[in-house]
Short mmCIF file of C-alpha atoms in Angstrom, two decimals:
data_model
loop_
_atom_site.label_atom_id
_atom_site.label_comp_id
_atom_site.label_asym_id
_atom_site.label_seq_id
_atom_site.Cartn_x
_atom_site.Cartn_y
_atom_site.Cartn_z
CA MET A 1470 -106.10 51.33 63.29
CA MET A 1471 -104.51 49.38 60.81
CA ARG A 1472 -101.95 51.65 59.08
CA TRP A 1473 -101.64 53.21 62.39
CA PHE A 1474 -100.22 48.97 63.40
CA ALA A 1475 -98.51 48.80 60.23
CA PHE A 1476 -96.51 52.10 60.31
CA PHE A 1477 -95.70 50.68 63.91
CA PHE A 1478 -94.15 47.70 62.93
CA PHE A 1479 -91.94 48.80 59.95
CA ALA A 1480 -90.56 51.48 62.57
CA LEU A 1481 -89.85 48.76 64.94
CA GLY A 1482 -87.93 46.92 62.04
CA LEU A 1483 -85.76 50.42 61.02
CA SER A 1484 -84.56 50.31 64.43
CA ALA A 1485 -83.46 46.43 64.88
CA MET A 1486 -81.24 46.38 61.86
CA PRO A 1487 -77.48 47.77 62.31
CA ALA A 1488 -76.19 51.06 62.04
CA MET A 1489 -74.16 51.57 58.83
CA ALA A 1490 -72.30 54.25 60.77
CA GLY A 1491 -68.59 55.02 59.46
CA VAL A 1492 -64.71 54.32 60.69
CA VAL A 1493 -63.23 56.42 63.09
CA MET A 1494 -59.69 56.86 62.74
CA SER A 1495 -57.34 58.71 65.82
CA LEU A 1496 -54.53 59.97 63.73
CA LYS A 1497 -51.10 59.44 65.69
CA THR A 1498 -48.74 62.35 65.82
CA ASP A 1499 -45.36 59.93 65.98
CA ALA A 1500 -44.82 56.06 65.04
CA VAL A 1501 -41.96 53.95 64.68
CA VAL A 1502 -42.01 51.10 62.29
CA ASN A 1503 -39.85 48.04 62.09
CA ALA A 1504 -40.36 46.83 58.86
CA ALA A 1505 -39.62 47.95 55.21
CA ARG A 1506 -43.25 48.55 54.76
CA VAL A 1507 -45.63 50.72 56.71
CA LYS A 1508 -49.35 49.64 57.16
CA LEU A 1509 -51.90 52.08 57.72
CA SER A 1510 -51.86 50.20 61.32
CA ASP A 1511 -49.07 51.77 62.22
CA LEU A 1512 -50.22 55.54 61.43
CA VAL A 1513 -53.70 55.31 62.95
CA ASP A 1514 -55.72 53.84 66.05
CA ILE A 1515 -58.90 52.18 64.46
CA ASP A 1516 -62.68 51.65 65.81
CA ALA A 1517 -65.91 51.38 64.54
CA GLU A 1518 -69.24 52.56 66.29
CA SER A 1519 -70.17 48.61 65.53
CA HIS A 1520 -67.23 46.90 65.96
CA GLN A 1521 -68.84 43.50 65.40
CA GLN A 1522 -70.23 44.05 61.95
CA ASP A 1523 -67.35 45.89 61.15
CA GLU A 1524 -64.68 43.53 62.14
CA PRO A 1525 -63.53 42.53 58.58
CA LEU A 1526 -63.01 46.22 57.20
CA ILE A 1527 -61.07 47.20 60.02
CA LYS A 1528 -58.92 43.99 59.40
CA THR A 1529 -58.48 44.86 55.93
CA MET A 1530 -57.87 48.56 56.67
CA ALA A 1531 -55.51 48.14 59.33
CA ALA A 1532 -53.61 46.24 56.20
CA VAL A 1533 -53.75 49.10 53.51
CA ASP A 1534 -49.87 49.20 52.38
CA MET A 1535 -49.19 53.13 52.42
CA GLY A 1536 -45.46 52.98 50.78
CA ASN A 1537 -41.85 52.13 51.80
CA ALA A 1538 -40.74 52.94 55.41
CA PRO A 1539 -37.85 55.65 55.86
CA LEU A 1540 -34.35 54.12 56.22
CA PRO A 1541 -33.30 54.52 59.50
CA GLY A 1542 -32.22 58.05 60.56
CA TYR A 1543 -34.40 59.42 58.49
CA SER A 1544 -38.31 60.69 58.79
CA LEU A 1545 -41.52 60.46 56.17
CA ARG A 1546 -44.52 62.94 57.48
CA PHE A 1547 -48.43 61.70 56.30
CA SER A 1548 -50.77 63.80 56.56
CA ARG A 1549 -54.89 62.93 57.00
CA LYS A 1550 -55.69 64.24 53.17
CA GLU A 1551 -53.11 61.63 52.00
CA ILE A 1552 -53.52 58.48 54.14
CA GLU A 1553 -57.39 58.75 53.01
CA ARG A 1554 -56.48 59.19 49.08
CA ILE A 1555 -54.63 55.95 49.97
CA ILE A 1556 -57.42 54.31 51.49
CA ARG A 1557 -60.09 55.18 49.19
CA ALA A 1558 -57.52 54.09 46.08
CA SER A 1559 -57.28 50.76 47.54
CA GLY A 1560 -60.43 50.46 47.53
CA GLN A 1561 -61.96 50.90 50.84
CA VAL A 1562 -64.95 53.65 50.39
CA LYS A 1563 -65.86 53.35 54.14
CA ALA A 1564 -66.71 57.29 55.29
CA ILE A 1565 -64.15 57.94 57.57
CA GLU A 1566 -64.76 60.20 60.85
CA TRP A 1567 -61.35 61.68 61.95
CA ARG A 1568 -59.73 62.71 65.02
CA GLY A 1569 -56.17 62.91 66.51
CA ALA A 1570 -53.34 64.81 64.51
CA GLU A 1571 -53.41 66.13 61.54
CA ALA A 1572 -50.02 64.66 60.43
CA VAL A 1573 -48.01 61.61 61.65
CA LYS A 1574 -44.19 61.91 61.74
CA VAL A 1575 -43.13 58.42 60.76
CA GLU A 1576 -39.25 56.76 61.71
CA ARG A 1577 -37.67 53.54 61.19
CA LEU A 1578 -36.82 51.17 64.26
CA ALA A 1579 -33.20 50.95 64.24
CA LYS A 1580 -30.07 49.65 66.18
CA VAL A 1581 -26.38 51.85 65.74
CA PHE A 1582 -24.17 49.28 63.91
CA ASP A 1583 -20.65 49.10 64.66
CA SER A 1584 -17.92 51.17 62.76
CA THR A 1585 -15.23 49.04 63.11
CA GLN A 1586 -17.26 45.92 60.48
CA LEU A 1587 -16.81 48.58 57.91
CA ALA A 1588 -13.42 49.68 58.69
CA ILE A 1589 -12.19 45.94 58.53
CA ALA A 1590 -14.37 44.96 55.22
CA ALA A 1591 -13.19 48.05 53.64
CA GLU A 1592 -9.23 47.02 54.96
CA SER A 1593 -9.61 43.42 54.06
CA TYR A 1594 -10.84 44.00 50.02
CA LEU A 1595 -7.80 46.61 49.64
CA LYS A 1596 -5.29 43.76 51.05
CA GLN A 1597 -7.05 41.46 48.58
CA VAL A 1598 -6.57 43.86 45.74
CA LEU A 1599 -3.01 44.93 46.92
CA GLY A 1600 -0.99 42.00 47.59
CA ASN A 1601 0.73 39.64 45.95
CA GLY A 1602 2.04 37.52 48.03
CA GLN A 1603 5.01 38.85 48.31
CA ASN A 1604 4.62 42.43 49.62
CA GLN A 1605 3.67 43.61 52.97
CA VAL A 1606 0.26 45.71 52.74
CA VAL A 1607 -0.33 47.76 55.46
CA VAL A 1608 -3.94 49.94 55.57
CA GLU A 1609 -5.77 52.06 57.91
CA THR A 1610 -8.90 54.11 57.93
CA ALA A 1611 -8.25 57.69 57.02
CA GLU A 1612 -10.92 59.37 59.44
CA ARG A 1613 -13.21 58.67 61.94
CA LEU A 1614 -16.10 56.78 60.64
CA PRO A 1615 -19.57 58.33 61.20
CA GLU A 1616 -22.25 56.80 63.41
CA LEU A 1617 -24.15 54.39 61.13
CA LEU A 1618 -27.72 53.30 61.61
CA LEU A 1619 -29.51 50.64 60.38
CA ALA A 1620 -32.83 48.34 60.72
CA ASP A 1621 -32.97 44.84 62.41
CA GLY A 1622 -31.90 42.12 60.36
CA LYS A 1623 -28.53 40.48 59.06
CA VAL A 1624 -26.38 42.94 57.57
CA ASP A 1625 -24.04 42.47 54.37
CA ILE A 1626 -21.54 44.50 53.38
CA LYS A 1627 -19.97 44.41 49.95
CA ALA A 1628 -16.72 46.79 48.27
CA ARG A 1629 -17.57 48.08 44.71
CA ASN A 1630 -14.77 47.30 42.34
CA LEU A 1631 -11.24 48.85 42.33
CA SER A 1632 -8.73 47.93 40.42
CA ARG A 1633 -4.61 47.54 41.44
CA ALA A 1634 -4.02 50.90 39.98
CA GLU A 1635 -6.91 52.72 41.21
CA ALA A 1636 -6.31 51.19 44.76
CA MET A 1637 -2.50 51.78 44.34
CA HIS A 1638 -2.26 55.55 45.87
CA ALA A 1639 -1.68 56.44 49.73
CA ARG A 1640 -5.04 57.70 49.93
CA VAL A 1641 -7.88 55.93 48.56
CA THR A 1642 -11.89 55.70 48.97
CA VAL A 1643 -13.42 52.62 49.25
CA TRP A 1644 -17.47 52.74 48.70
CA LEU A 1645 -19.38 50.02 51.15
CA ASP A 1646 -22.67 48.76 49.97
CA VAL A 1647 -24.84 47.63 53.01
CA THR A 1648 -27.77 45.94 52.87
CA VAL A 1649 -29.79 44.52 55.69
CA ALA A 1650 -32.17 41.14 55.48
CA GLY A 1651 -31.06 41.12 51.58
CA MET A 1652 -32.53 44.48 51.01
CA PHE A 1653 -29.89 47.72 50.00
CA SER A 1654 -29.79 49.87 53.12
CA ARG A 1655 -27.23 52.87 52.31
CA SER A 1656 -23.58 52.84 50.76
CA VAL A 1657 -20.62 54.17 52.91
CA ARG A 1658 -17.49 56.12 51.71
CA VAL A 1659 -14.67 54.70 53.83
CA PRO A 1660 -11.18 56.68 53.61
CA MET A 1661 -8.11 55.01 54.22
CA LYS A 1662 -4.28 55.42 54.27
CA VAL A 1663 -2.02 52.61 52.22
CA LYS A 1664 1.29 51.77 52.05
CA VAL A 1665 2.44 48.88 50.07
CA MET A 1666 6.33 47.54 50.87
CA GLU A 1667 7.30 45.84 47.74
CA GLN A 1668 11.15 45.49 45.84
CA THR A 1669 11.43 47.77 43.07
CA LEU A 1670 13.87 49.76 40.99
CA VAL A 1671 16.04 52.82 42.22
CA ALA A 1672 18.67 54.74 40.25
CA LYS A 1673 21.78 53.92 41.85
CA ARG A 1674 23.27 57.28 40.14
CA ASP A 1675 22.38 60.47 38.28
CA LEU A 1676 20.64 59.33 35.54
CA LEU A 1677 20.15 61.77 32.49
CA LYS A 1678 17.12 61.95 29.74
CA GLY A 1679 17.33 59.92 26.33
CA VAL A 1680 19.87 56.96 28.49
CA THR A 1681 18.26 53.28 28.11
CA PRO A 1682 18.93 51.97 32.06
CA ALA A 1683 20.80 49.09 32.51
CA CYS A 1684 21.00 46.94 35.02
CA GLU A 1685 24.65 48.67 36.41
CA ASP A 1686 22.67 51.57 36.92
CA LEU A 1687 19.61 50.35 39.21
CA LEU A 1688 19.46 49.24 42.77
CA VAL A 1689 16.72 47.00 44.03
CA LEU A 1690 15.47 48.00 47.08
CA GLU A 1691 11.88 47.43 49.02
CA MET A 1692 9.73 50.74 48.80
CA ASP A 1693 6.14 51.97 49.97
CA ILE A 1694 5.52 52.32 46.12
CA ALA A 1695 1.92 53.52 47.02
CA SER A 1696 2.98 56.95 47.15
CA LEU A 1697 5.00 56.87 43.99
CA ASP A 1698 4.57 59.06 41.57
CA GLY A 1699 3.80 56.56 39.04
CA ALA A 1700 3.14 52.93 38.61
CA ALA A 1701 6.42 50.85 39.60
CA LEU A 1702 8.54 48.78 37.63
CA PRO A 1703 9.17 45.16 38.60
CA ALA A 1704 12.60 44.65 40.46
CA ASP A 1705 13.55 43.05 37.27
CA CYS A 1706 16.08 44.78 35.30
CA SER A 1707 16.78 43.04 32.64
CA LYS A 1708 13.07 43.31 31.07
CA LEU A 1709 13.48 47.16 30.96
CA LYS A 1710 11.98 48.63 27.82
CA GLY A 1711 12.70 52.21 26.17
CA SER A 1712 14.36 55.43 27.37
CA LEU A 1713 14.19 58.13 30.25
CA LYS A 1714 11.66 60.45 29.24
CA ARG A 1715 13.65 63.02 31.83
CA ASN A 1716 16.43 63.43 34.24
CA ILE A 1717 16.20 60.40 36.99
CA PRO A 1718 18.33 61.53 40.57
CA SER A 1719 20.40 59.12 42.18
CA GLY A 1720 17.67 57.09 45.01
CA THR A 1721 14.74 57.79 43.40
CA ALA A 1722 12.31 54.97 42.21
CA LEU A 1723 12.47 54.19 38.47
CA THR A 1724 8.25 54.04 38.26
CA GLN A 1725 6.71 53.93 34.26
CA ASN A 1726 6.31 57.87 34.04
CA TYR A 1727 9.95 58.40 33.34
CA LEU A 1728 9.63 55.75 30.27
CA GLN A 1729 9.69 56.49 27.10
CA LEU A 1730 8.81 53.45 25.65
CA SER A 1731 10.25 52.48 22.07
CA ASN A 1732 8.05 53.40 19.36
CA ALA A 1733 6.68 50.30 17.36
CA ILE A 1734 7.39 52.63 14.06
CA SER A 1735 9.71 55.99 13.91
CA HIS A 1736 9.53 58.59 11.62
CA GLY A 1737 11.47 57.43 8.56
CA ASP A 1738 11.53 53.96 9.13
CA THR A 1739 10.66 51.54 6.03
CA VAL A 1740 7.42 49.91 6.71
CA ASN A 1741 5.96 46.85 5.78
CA LEU A 1742 2.56 48.28 4.69
CA LEU A 1743 -0.35 45.99 4.01
CA PHE A 1744 -3.54 46.34 2.21
CA SER A 1745 -6.75 43.76 1.36
CA SER A 1746 -7.38 43.07 -2.13
CA GLY A 1747 -11.05 41.07 -2.62
CA ALA A 1748 -9.92 37.70 -0.33
CA LEU A 1749 -5.89 38.71 -1.05
CA LEU A 1750 -3.78 40.53 1.52
CA LEU A 1751 -1.10 42.51 -0.27
CA GLU A 1752 1.96 43.82 1.30
CA SER A 1753 4.68 46.24 -0.17
CA LYS A 1754 7.18 48.72 1.26
CA ALA A 1755 6.23 52.37 2.82
CA LEU A 1756 8.32 55.16 3.96
CA ALA A 1757 7.06 56.13 7.94
CA LEU A 1758 6.29 60.32 8.28
CA ALA A 1759 5.77 60.05 11.83
CA ASN A 1760 6.59 58.11 15.00
CA GLY A 1761 3.66 55.75 16.15
CA GLU A 1762 2.45 53.22 18.55
CA VAL A 1763 0.64 50.20 18.02
CA GLY A 1764 -2.84 51.21 17.40
CA GLN A 1765 -1.81 55.11 16.74
CA ARG A 1766 -2.45 56.50 12.76
CA ILE A 1767 0.14 57.67 11.22
CA GLN A 1768 1.11 58.74 7.56
CA VAL A 1769 3.06 57.01 5.37
CA ARG A 1770 4.40 57.00 1.35
CA PRO A 1771 4.30 54.01 -0.67
CA ALA A 1772 7.49 53.04 -2.51
CA ALA A 1773 7.74 54.67 -5.94
CA ALA A 1774 4.61 57.08 -5.19
CA THR A 1775 4.75 60.59 -4.36
CA GLU A 1776 1.28 61.23 -2.27
CA THR A 1777 1.32 60.13 1.68
CA ILE A 1778 -1.64 57.94 3.01
CA ALA A 1779 -3.13 56.78 6.47
CA ALA A 1780 -2.33 53.84 7.57
CA ILE A 1781 -2.66 52.12 10.99
CA VAL A 1782 0.12 50.61 13.20
CA VAL A 1783 -0.88 47.05 13.91
CA ALA A 1784 2.63 45.70 14.93
CA PRO A 1785 6.90 46.99 15.05
CA GLY A 1786 7.22 47.72 11.32
CA VAL A 1787 4.04 47.06 10.01
CA ALA A 1788 1.16 49.14 9.55
CA LYS A 1789 -1.93 48.45 7.30
CA VAL A 1790 -4.04 51.38 5.11
CA ILE A 1791 -6.93 52.42 6.82
CA GLY A 1792 -10.22 51.63 5.38
CA ASN A 1793 -8.68 48.41 3.79
#
């Protein structure tokens, strides 16, 4: 009889203990998030067969980080297997009873961004790069900009650096980097049409190859220098250097492409040849055997020598022995 009573009270005690049932998760078919990171609670509805005892666990599991949210306009797919792997890797090993879908599609809550702000940003940047206070810069978008979807948050737009030479074309592409709430969102290509009305030098008459243009050969006219074949020259004829590499017809803008700058050293010149000897810098005369600009390598023949040596042009009429 005593044994029977003992067994009865032991069984009664077991029945009074809380059930150790697992967590029930119902996987959604679709989910929309409004944050940069996806949480488990975004993907599943979590319940427990014994909610009171499991409530702390439920809150912990709901906050499990599942990774980056997709960019607006894109989606991600999470399968049950992948979700369970992430949960277990987080240290939450409670048994899971799955219900609902086999996988969930995740999208980012987004809003349509006014693309005119992109055009304004690109126009403003090009005017800043190309303007000099004396010219007129006219820029406009060359194509209709696509619809841009962005997440909620403060939007900042920054143009990637362009040099004046890179921007000085009739058509140019400005790349804009867009950030939302301080986080990079995407880069946008903005094709632009450019006009830069500026005074430049124009041939007054037909000029032949080899001629060094003089002020009486030129006019100063306002033209769209962004459409020229080559970099426009300052509208000051007194500063021109070099001769024409090819004929230039009357009425044509004189660009850098037409000019052949005078060589720092020409073939047959007698040059000052520098070379080092210990702490001393010595100088002698040599015959240049080729034309050369500053920084170019040429062959020279030192005075009273029969062999040639290599030298670097360091200034007009001056070369330095290589490796010396």
